[in-house]
Amino acid sequence: MDESLSEQRLNFLRQSLGQIITNSPSNFMNWLAPVLIKAENGVLACRYTVRQEMTNPYQILHGGVTAGIIDDLIGATVYTMGLNDRYTTVSNYIDYFAPAAEGDEIIAETVIVKKGRTILNLQCEIHLPSKKRLIARGYSNMLNIG
């Protein structure tokens, strides 16, 4: 792990603390429009407002959007680590616990569970602070593809 590259990337991200992310290389992240609330080596946290286009026919946060938030934020977390290699998702496991509705603000936070030579395992939890609920927890394995 190259600490200086990690610090450069974190300093770049930290310029957006408290702001809606609109200039991510991930078009999906730009569409999600998260507000960055924490950026550390191997840890990211963002706040999202559930919009109508993020909901399913029951008017609650769509499971696919939840999975997308988890996958996208975990990928961005790998970026914070300052690794020179590229990583891609090889598995994503998600437990869904509670709903979030249009207008709700949710918080997603990631952590590294295990860093191996070829596989990184990371976790992301999504909370609904207004109801003090964990709404989803996901684990991803990321493969080093060079």
Short mmCIF file of N, CA and C in Angstrom, two decimals:
data_model
loop_
_atom_site.label_atom_id
_atom_site.label_comp_id
_atom_site.label_asym_id
_atom_site.label_seq_id
_atom_site.Cartn_x
_atom_site.Cartn_y
_atom_site.Cartn_z
N MET A 1 0.85 -1.17 0.00
CA MET A 1 0.00 0.00 0.00
C MET A 1 0.89 1.24 0.00
N ASP A 2 0.64 2.14 -0.91
CA ASP A 2 1.41 3.37 -1.02
C ASP A 2 0.69 4.46 -0.23
N GLU A 3 1.20 4.78 0.95
CA GLU A 3 0.55 5.75 1.84
C GLU A 3 0.41 7.11 1.18
N SER A 4 1.42 7.53 0.41
CA SER A 4 1.34 8.86 -0.19
C SER A 4 0.21 8.92 -1.22
N LEU A 5 0.01 7.86 -1.99
CA LEU A 5 -1.08 7.83 -2.95
C LEU A 5 -2.43 7.81 -2.22
N SER A 6 -2.50 7.07 -1.13
CA SER A 6 -3.72 7.05 -0.32
C SER A 6 -4.02 8.45 0.20
N GLU A 7 -2.99 9.12 0.74
CA GLU A 7 -3.20 10.47 1.28
C GLU A 7 -3.61 11.45 0.18
N GLN A 8 -3.01 11.33 -1.00
CA GLN A 8 -3.40 12.20 -2.12
C GLN A 8 -4.87 12.00 -2.45
N ARG A 9 -5.29 10.75 -2.53
CA ARG A 9 -6.68 10.45 -2.87
C ARG A 9 -7.63 10.92 -1.76
N LEU A 10 -7.23 10.70 -0.51
CA LEU A 10 -8.07 11.15 0.60
C LEU A 10 -8.18 12.67 0.64
N ASN A 11 -7.08 13.36 0.39
CA ASN A 11 -7.12 14.82 0.36
C ASN A 11 -8.04 15.31 -0.74
N PHE A 12 -8.01 14.65 -1.89
CA PHE A 12 -8.92 15.00 -2.99
C PHE A 12 -10.38 14.80 -2.55
N LEU A 13 -10.66 13.65 -1.95
CA LEU A 13 -12.02 13.37 -1.50
C LEU A 13 -12.46 14.33 -0.39
N ARG A 14 -11.58 14.61 0.54
CA ARG A 14 -11.94 15.45 1.69
C ARG A 14 -12.32 16.88 1.28
N GLN A 15 -11.92 17.30 0.08
CA GLN A 15 -12.35 18.60 -0.42
C GLN A 15 -13.85 18.64 -0.64
N SER A 16 -14.47 17.47 -0.74
CA SER A 16 -15.91 17.37 -0.98
C SER A 16 -16.71 17.06 0.28
N LEU A 17 -16.06 17.02 1.45
CA LEU A 17 -16.78 16.73 2.69
C LEU A 17 -17.94 17.70 2.86
N GLY A 18 -19.12 17.15 3.15
CA GLY A 18 -20.31 17.97 3.35
C GLY A 18 -20.99 18.43 2.08
N GLN A 19 -20.47 18.02 0.94
CA GLN A 19 -21.03 18.44 -0.34
C GLN A 19 -21.56 17.24 -1.11
N ILE A 20 -22.50 17.49 -2.01
CA ILE A 20 -22.99 16.45 -2.90
C ILE A 20 -21.90 16.11 -3.90
N ILE A 21 -21.63 14.84 -4.06
CA ILE A 21 -20.63 14.40 -5.03
C ILE A 21 -21.26 14.44 -6.42
N THR A 22 -20.64 15.23 -7.30
CA THR A 22 -21.15 15.37 -8.67
C THR A 22 -20.07 15.11 -9.72
N ASN A 23 -18.81 14.98 -9.28
CA ASN A 23 -17.72 14.83 -10.24
C ASN A 23 -16.96 13.51 -10.08
N SER A 24 -17.66 12.48 -9.64
CA SER A 24 -17.03 11.17 -9.48
C SER A 24 -16.77 10.55 -10.85
N PRO A 25 -15.72 9.74 -10.99
CA PRO A 25 -15.55 8.99 -12.23
C PRO A 25 -16.66 7.94 -12.42
N SER A 26 -17.40 7.66 -11.35
CA SER A 26 -18.54 6.73 -11.42
C SER A 26 -19.81 7.52 -11.74
N ASN A 27 -20.33 7.33 -12.94
CA ASN A 27 -21.57 8.00 -13.32
C ASN A 27 -22.72 7.59 -12.40
N PHE A 28 -22.69 6.34 -11.94
CA PHE A 28 -23.73 5.87 -11.03
C PHE A 28 -23.67 6.64 -9.71
N MET A 29 -22.45 6.86 -9.20
CA MET A 29 -22.32 7.63 -7.96
C MET A 29 -22.87 9.04 -8.16
N ASN A 30 -22.57 9.65 -9.30
CA ASN A 30 -23.09 10.99 -9.58
C ASN A 30 -24.62 10.97 -9.58
N TRP A 31 -25.24 9.92 -10.14
CA TRP A 31 -26.69 9.80 -10.16
C TRP A 31 -27.24 9.63 -8.74
N LEU A 32 -26.54 8.86 -7.92
CA LEU A 32 -26.98 8.66 -6.52
C LEU A 32 -26.92 9.96 -5.73
N ALA A 33 -26.01 10.86 -6.10
CA ALA A 33 -25.85 12.18 -5.48
C ALA A 33 -25.63 12.11 -3.97
N PRO A 34 -24.63 11.33 -3.53
CA PRO A 34 -24.37 11.26 -2.08
C PRO A 34 -23.67 12.51 -1.56
N VAL A 35 -23.81 12.74 -0.27
CA VAL A 35 -23.04 13.77 0.42
C VAL A 35 -21.96 13.03 1.21
N LEU A 36 -20.71 13.35 0.93
CA LEU A 36 -19.59 12.71 1.61
C LEU A 36 -19.51 13.23 3.05
N ILE A 37 -19.53 12.30 4.01
CA ILE A 37 -19.46 12.72 5.42
C ILE A 37 -18.21 12.20 6.14
N LYS A 38 -17.52 11.22 5.56
CA LYS A 38 -16.28 10.72 6.17
C LYS A 38 -15.42 10.10 5.08
N ALA A 39 -14.11 10.39 5.15
CA ALA A 39 -13.16 9.79 4.21
C ALA A 39 -11.86 9.50 4.95
N GLU A 40 -11.60 8.22 5.15
CA GLU A 40 -10.37 7.77 5.79
C GLU A 40 -9.81 6.62 4.95
N ASN A 41 -8.59 6.23 5.24
CA ASN A 41 -8.01 5.09 4.51
C ASN A 41 -8.84 3.85 4.81
N GLY A 42 -9.51 3.33 3.80
CA GLY A 42 -10.32 2.12 3.95
C GLY A 42 -11.69 2.34 4.56
N VAL A 43 -12.12 3.58 4.73
CA VAL A 43 -13.43 3.87 5.31
C VAL A 43 -14.04 5.07 4.58
N LEU A 44 -15.27 4.89 4.12
CA LEU A 44 -16.03 6.01 3.56
C LEU A 44 -17.42 5.99 4.15
N ALA A 45 -18.00 7.17 4.30
CA ALA A 45 -19.39 7.28 4.72
C ALA A 45 -20.04 8.39 3.91
N CYS A 46 -21.25 8.10 3.45
CA CYS A 46 -22.02 9.07 2.65
C CYS A 46 -23.47 9.07 3.11
N ARG A 47 -24.10 10.22 2.93
CA ARG A 47 -25.53 10.38 3.21
C ARG A 47 -26.24 10.49 1.86
N TYR A 48 -27.34 9.78 1.74
CA TYR A 48 -28.14 9.77 0.52
C TYR A 48 -29.57 10.16 0.86
N THR A 49 -30.21 10.91 0.00
CA THR A 49 -31.63 11.20 0.13
C THR A 49 -32.36 10.30 -0.85
N VAL A 50 -33.31 9.51 -0.35
CA VAL A 50 -34.06 8.59 -1.21
C VAL A 50 -35.01 9.43 -2.08
N ARG A 51 -34.77 9.36 -3.38
CA ARG A 51 -35.60 10.08 -4.36
C ARG A 51 -36.62 9.13 -4.98
N GLN A 52 -37.66 9.68 -5.57
CA GLN A 52 -38.72 8.86 -6.16
C GLN A 52 -38.17 7.84 -7.15
N GLU A 53 -37.22 8.23 -7.98
CA GLU A 53 -36.68 7.32 -8.99
C GLU A 53 -35.82 6.21 -8.38
N MET A 54 -35.60 6.25 -7.07
CA MET A 54 -34.84 5.20 -6.37
C MET A 54 -35.77 4.19 -5.71
N THR A 55 -37.09 4.38 -5.85
CA THR A 55 -38.04 3.53 -5.14
C THR A 55 -38.65 2.47 -6.04
N ASN A 56 -39.21 1.45 -5.38
CA ASN A 56 -39.91 0.37 -6.09
C ASN A 56 -41.42 0.69 -6.11
N PRO A 57 -42.25 -0.21 -6.66
CA PRO A 57 -43.69 0.08 -6.71
C PRO A 57 -44.34 0.28 -5.33
N TYR A 58 -43.70 -0.17 -4.25
CA TYR A 58 -44.23 0.06 -2.91
C TYR A 58 -43.77 1.39 -2.32
N GLN A 59 -43.07 2.16 -3.14
CA GLN A 59 -42.56 3.48 -2.74
C GLN A 59 -41.52 3.42 -1.63
N ILE A 60 -40.77 2.31 -1.60
CA ILE A 60 -39.63 2.19 -0.68
C ILE A 60 -38.36 2.00 -1.50
N LEU A 61 -37.23 2.23 -0.86
CA LEU A 61 -35.95 2.13 -1.55
C LEU A 61 -35.82 0.78 -2.25
N HIS A 62 -35.58 0.81 -3.54
CA HIS A 62 -35.45 -0.40 -4.35
C HIS A 62 -34.22 -1.19 -3.91
N GLY A 63 -34.36 -2.50 -3.80
CA GLY A 63 -33.25 -3.35 -3.40
C GLY A 63 -32.07 -3.25 -4.34
N GLY A 64 -32.32 -3.04 -5.62
CA GLY A 64 -31.23 -2.89 -6.58
C GLY A 64 -30.45 -1.60 -6.36
N VAL A 65 -31.14 -0.55 -5.97
CA VAL A 65 -30.45 0.71 -5.65
C VAL A 65 -29.63 0.53 -4.37
N THR A 66 -30.20 -0.17 -3.40
CA THR A 66 -29.45 -0.46 -2.17
C THR A 66 -28.18 -1.23 -2.52
N ALA A 67 -28.30 -2.25 -3.35
CA ALA A 67 -27.13 -3.03 -3.78
C ALA A 67 -26.14 -2.15 -4.53
N GLY A 68 -26.66 -1.24 -5.35
CA GLY A 68 -25.79 -0.33 -6.10
C GLY A 68 -25.03 0.61 -5.19
N ILE A 69 -25.70 1.13 -4.16
CA ILE A 69 -25.03 2.00 -3.19
C ILE A 69 -23.89 1.23 -2.53
N ILE A 70 -24.17 0.02 -2.10
CA ILE A 70 -23.15 -0.80 -1.44
C ILE A 70 -21.98 -1.07 -2.37
N ASP A 71 -22.25 -1.51 -3.58
CA ASP A 71 -21.18 -1.83 -4.52
C ASP A 71 -20.37 -0.59 -4.89
N ASP A 72 -21.04 0.51 -5.14
CA ASP A 72 -20.36 1.74 -5.56
C ASP A 72 -19.50 2.31 -4.44
N LEU A 73 -20.03 2.34 -3.22
CA LEU A 73 -19.26 2.90 -2.12
C LEU A 73 -18.09 2.00 -1.73
N ILE A 74 -18.28 0.70 -1.83
CA ILE A 74 -17.16 -0.21 -1.57
C ILE A 74 -16.06 0.00 -2.61
N GLY A 75 -16.43 0.15 -3.86
CA GLY A 75 -15.43 0.44 -4.90
C GLY A 75 -14.67 1.72 -4.62
N ALA A 76 -15.39 2.75 -4.19
CA ALA A 76 -14.74 4.03 -3.86
C ALA A 76 -13.83 3.87 -2.65
N THR A 77 -14.20 2.98 -1.74
CA THR A 77 -13.37 2.73 -0.55
C THR A 77 -12.04 2.13 -0.95
N VAL A 78 -12.05 1.21 -1.92
CA VAL A 78 -10.79 0.63 -2.40
C VAL A 78 -9.89 1.74 -2.94
N TYR A 79 -10.48 2.73 -3.61
CA TYR A 79 -9.73 3.88 -4.14
C TYR A 79 -8.98 4.59 -3.01
N THR A 80 -9.60 4.71 -1.83
CA THR A 80 -8.97 5.43 -0.71
C THR A 80 -7.72 4.73 -0.20
N MET A 81 -7.58 3.46 -0.51
CA MET A 81 -6.49 2.67 0.04
C MET A 81 -5.15 2.95 -0.65
N GLY A 82 -5.19 3.64 -1.79
CA GLY A 82 -3.95 4.00 -2.47
C GLY A 82 -3.25 2.83 -3.13
N LEU A 83 -4.02 1.82 -3.51
CA LEU A 83 -3.43 0.66 -4.17
C LEU A 83 -3.16 0.98 -5.64
N ASN A 84 -2.07 0.46 -6.16
CA ASN A 84 -1.73 0.72 -7.56
C ASN A 84 -2.50 -0.19 -8.52
N ASP A 85 -2.97 -1.33 -8.02
CA ASP A 85 -3.69 -2.28 -8.87
C ASP A 85 -5.16 -1.92 -8.96
N ARG A 86 -5.83 -2.51 -9.95
CA ARG A 86 -7.27 -2.32 -10.12
C ARG A 86 -7.99 -3.51 -9.50
N TYR A 87 -9.16 -3.25 -8.94
CA TYR A 87 -9.97 -4.29 -8.31
C TYR A 87 -11.38 -4.25 -8.89
N THR A 88 -11.97 -5.43 -8.99
CA THR A 88 -13.35 -5.52 -9.47
C THR A 88 -14.15 -6.43 -8.54
N THR A 89 -15.43 -6.19 -8.46
CA THR A 89 -16.30 -6.99 -7.61
C THR A 89 -16.44 -8.40 -8.17
N VAL A 90 -16.23 -9.42 -7.33
CA VAL A 90 -16.46 -10.80 -7.75
C VAL A 90 -17.65 -11.41 -7.02
N SER A 91 -18.01 -10.83 -5.88
CA SER A 91 -19.22 -11.29 -5.20
C SER A 91 -19.73 -10.16 -4.32
N ASN A 92 -21.04 -10.17 -4.15
CA ASN A 92 -21.70 -9.15 -3.34
C ASN A 92 -22.85 -9.86 -2.63
N TYR A 93 -22.82 -9.89 -1.31
CA TYR A 93 -23.86 -10.54 -0.52
C TYR A 93 -24.52 -9.47 0.33
N ILE A 94 -25.85 -9.40 0.28
CA ILE A 94 -26.57 -8.34 0.99
C ILE A 94 -27.72 -8.92 1.80
N ASP A 95 -27.83 -8.46 3.02
CA ASP A 95 -29.01 -8.73 3.86
C ASP A 95 -29.80 -7.43 3.93
N TYR A 96 -31.11 -7.54 3.71
CA TYR A 96 -32.01 -6.40 3.80
C TYR A 96 -32.82 -6.55 5.08
N PHE A 97 -32.85 -5.51 5.91
CA PHE A 97 -33.49 -5.60 7.22
C PHE A 97 -34.72 -4.73 7.38
N ALA A 98 -34.75 -3.55 6.76
CA ALA A 98 -35.85 -2.61 6.97
C ALA A 98 -35.96 -1.69 5.75
N PRO A 99 -37.14 -1.12 5.54
CA PRO A 99 -37.32 -0.23 4.39
C PRO A 99 -36.91 1.21 4.69
N ALA A 100 -36.70 1.96 3.62
CA ALA A 100 -36.55 3.41 3.67
C ALA A 100 -37.47 3.96 2.59
N ALA A 101 -38.11 5.08 2.87
CA ALA A 101 -39.10 5.66 1.96
C ALA A 101 -38.55 6.90 1.26
N GLU A 102 -39.25 7.31 0.23
CA GLU A 102 -38.90 8.54 -0.48
C GLU A 102 -38.80 9.69 0.53
N GLY A 103 -37.74 10.47 0.40
CA GLY A 103 -37.49 11.59 1.30
C GLY A 103 -36.63 11.25 2.50
N ASP A 104 -36.50 9.95 2.82
CA ASP A 104 -35.65 9.55 3.94
C ASP A 104 -34.18 9.82 3.62
N GLU A 105 -33.43 10.17 4.66
CA GLU A 105 -31.98 10.27 4.53
C GLU A 105 -31.37 9.03 5.14
N ILE A 106 -30.52 8.38 4.35
CA ILE A 106 -29.85 7.16 4.80
C ILE A 106 -28.35 7.41 4.81
N ILE A 107 -27.66 6.66 5.65
CA ILE A 107 -26.20 6.77 5.77
C ILE A 107 -25.60 5.41 5.43
N ALA A 108 -24.62 5.41 4.53
CA ALA A 108 -23.88 4.20 4.19
C ALA A 108 -22.44 4.38 4.63
N GLU A 109 -21.89 3.35 5.29
CA GLU A 109 -20.50 3.42 5.74
C GLU A 109 -19.81 2.09 5.47
N THR A 110 -18.59 2.18 4.99
CA THR A 110 -17.82 1.00 4.62
C THR A 110 -16.65 0.79 5.57
N VAL A 111 -16.20 -0.45 5.64
CA VAL A 111 -14.96 -0.81 6.35
C VAL A 111 -14.33 -2.00 5.64
N ILE A 112 -13.02 -2.11 5.81
CA ILE A 112 -12.30 -3.27 5.29
C ILE A 112 -12.42 -4.39 6.32
N VAL A 113 -12.82 -5.56 5.87
CA VAL A 113 -12.88 -6.72 6.76
C VAL A 113 -11.55 -7.47 6.70
N LYS A 114 -11.05 -7.72 5.49
CA LYS A 114 -9.79 -8.44 5.33
C LYS A 114 -9.13 -8.02 4.03
N LYS A 115 -7.83 -7.78 4.10
CA LYS A 115 -7.06 -7.43 2.91
C LYS A 115 -6.06 -8.55 2.65
N GLY A 116 -6.31 -9.30 1.58
CA GLY A 116 -5.38 -10.34 1.17
C GLY A 116 -4.57 -9.88 -0.02
N ARG A 117 -3.75 -10.76 -0.55
CA ARG A 117 -2.92 -10.40 -1.72
C ARG A 117 -3.75 -10.22 -2.98
N THR A 118 -4.77 -11.05 -3.15
CA THR A 118 -5.56 -10.97 -4.38
C THR A 118 -7.02 -10.63 -4.14
N ILE A 119 -7.49 -10.83 -2.92
CA ILE A 119 -8.90 -10.56 -2.60
C ILE A 119 -8.99 -9.57 -1.44
N LEU A 120 -9.83 -8.56 -1.61
CA LEU A 120 -10.19 -7.66 -0.52
C LEU A 120 -11.62 -7.98 -0.14
N ASN A 121 -11.92 -8.06 1.15
CA ASN A 121 -13.29 -8.24 1.62
C ASN A 121 -13.67 -6.98 2.38
N LEU A 122 -14.77 -6.37 1.96
CA LEU A 122 -15.24 -5.13 2.58
C LEU A 122 -16.70 -5.26 2.96
N GLN A 123 -17.11 -4.45 3.91
CA GLN A 123 -18.49 -4.44 4.39
C GLN A 123 -19.05 -3.03 4.25
N CYS A 124 -20.33 -2.95 3.98
CA CYS A 124 -21.03 -1.67 3.96
C CYS A 124 -22.34 -1.83 4.71
N GLU A 125 -22.59 -0.93 5.65
CA GLU A 125 -23.87 -0.91 6.35
C GLU A 125 -24.61 0.36 5.96
N ILE A 126 -25.92 0.21 5.77
CA ILE A 126 -26.78 1.35 5.46
C ILE A 126 -27.77 1.50 6.60
N HIS A 127 -27.79 2.68 7.18
CA HIS A 127 -28.65 2.98 8.33
C HIS A 127 -29.68 4.05 7.97
N LEU A 128 -30.80 3.99 8.64
CA LEU A 128 -31.84 5.02 8.58
C LEU A 128 -31.83 5.70 9.94
N PRO A 129 -31.03 6.78 10.09
CA PRO A 129 -30.87 7.40 11.41
C PRO A 129 -32.17 7.89 12.05
N SER A 130 -33.11 8.37 11.26
CA SER A 130 -34.34 8.91 11.84
C SER A 130 -35.13 7.86 12.62
N LYS A 131 -34.96 6.59 12.25
CA LYS A 131 -35.66 5.52 12.96
C LYS A 131 -34.69 4.60 13.71
N LYS A 132 -33.42 5.00 13.73
CA LYS A 132 -32.38 4.22 14.41
C LYS A 132 -32.40 2.76 13.96
N ARG A 133 -32.44 2.58 12.63
CA ARG A 133 -32.52 1.23 12.06
C ARG A 133 -31.37 0.95 11.10
N LEU A 134 -30.92 -0.28 11.15
CA LEU A 134 -30.03 -0.80 10.13
C LEU A 134 -30.93 -1.31 9.02
N ILE A 135 -30.79 -0.75 7.81
CA ILE A 135 -31.68 -1.21 6.74
C ILE A 135 -31.04 -2.26 5.84
N ALA A 136 -29.70 -2.27 5.76
CA ALA A 136 -29.04 -3.30 4.95
C ALA A 136 -27.57 -3.40 5.34
N ARG A 137 -27.02 -4.59 5.14
CA ARG A 137 -25.59 -4.84 5.34
C ARG A 137 -25.13 -5.70 4.18
N GLY A 138 -24.05 -5.27 3.54
CA GLY A 138 -23.52 -6.03 2.42
C GLY A 138 -22.04 -6.28 2.57
N TYR A 139 -21.61 -7.41 2.03
CA TYR A 139 -20.19 -7.78 1.97
C TYR A 139 -19.82 -7.98 0.52
N SER A 140 -18.64 -7.50 0.15
CA SER A 140 -18.15 -7.70 -1.21
C SER A 140 -16.74 -8.24 -1.17
N ASN A 141 -16.47 -9.14 -2.09
CA ASN A 141 -15.10 -9.57 -2.35
C ASN A 141 -14.66 -8.89 -3.64
N MET A 142 -13.51 -8.23 -3.55
CA MET A 142 -12.94 -7.52 -4.69
C MET A 142 -11.68 -8.24 -5.13
N LEU A 143 -11.58 -8.52 -6.42
CA LEU A 143 -10.45 -9.26 -6.98
C LEU A 143 -9.44 -8.31 -7.61
N ASN A 144 -8.16 -8.51 -7.28
CA ASN A 144 -7.08 -7.74 -7.91
C ASN A 144 -6.94 -8.21 -9.35
N ILE A 145 -7.17 -7.30 -10.30
CA ILE A 145 -7.05 -7.65 -11.72
C ILE A 145 -5.85 -6.96 -12.36
N GLY A 146 -4.96 -6.45 -11.51
CA GLY A 146 -3.71 -5.86 -12.01
C GLY A 146 -3.74 -4.38 -12.25
#
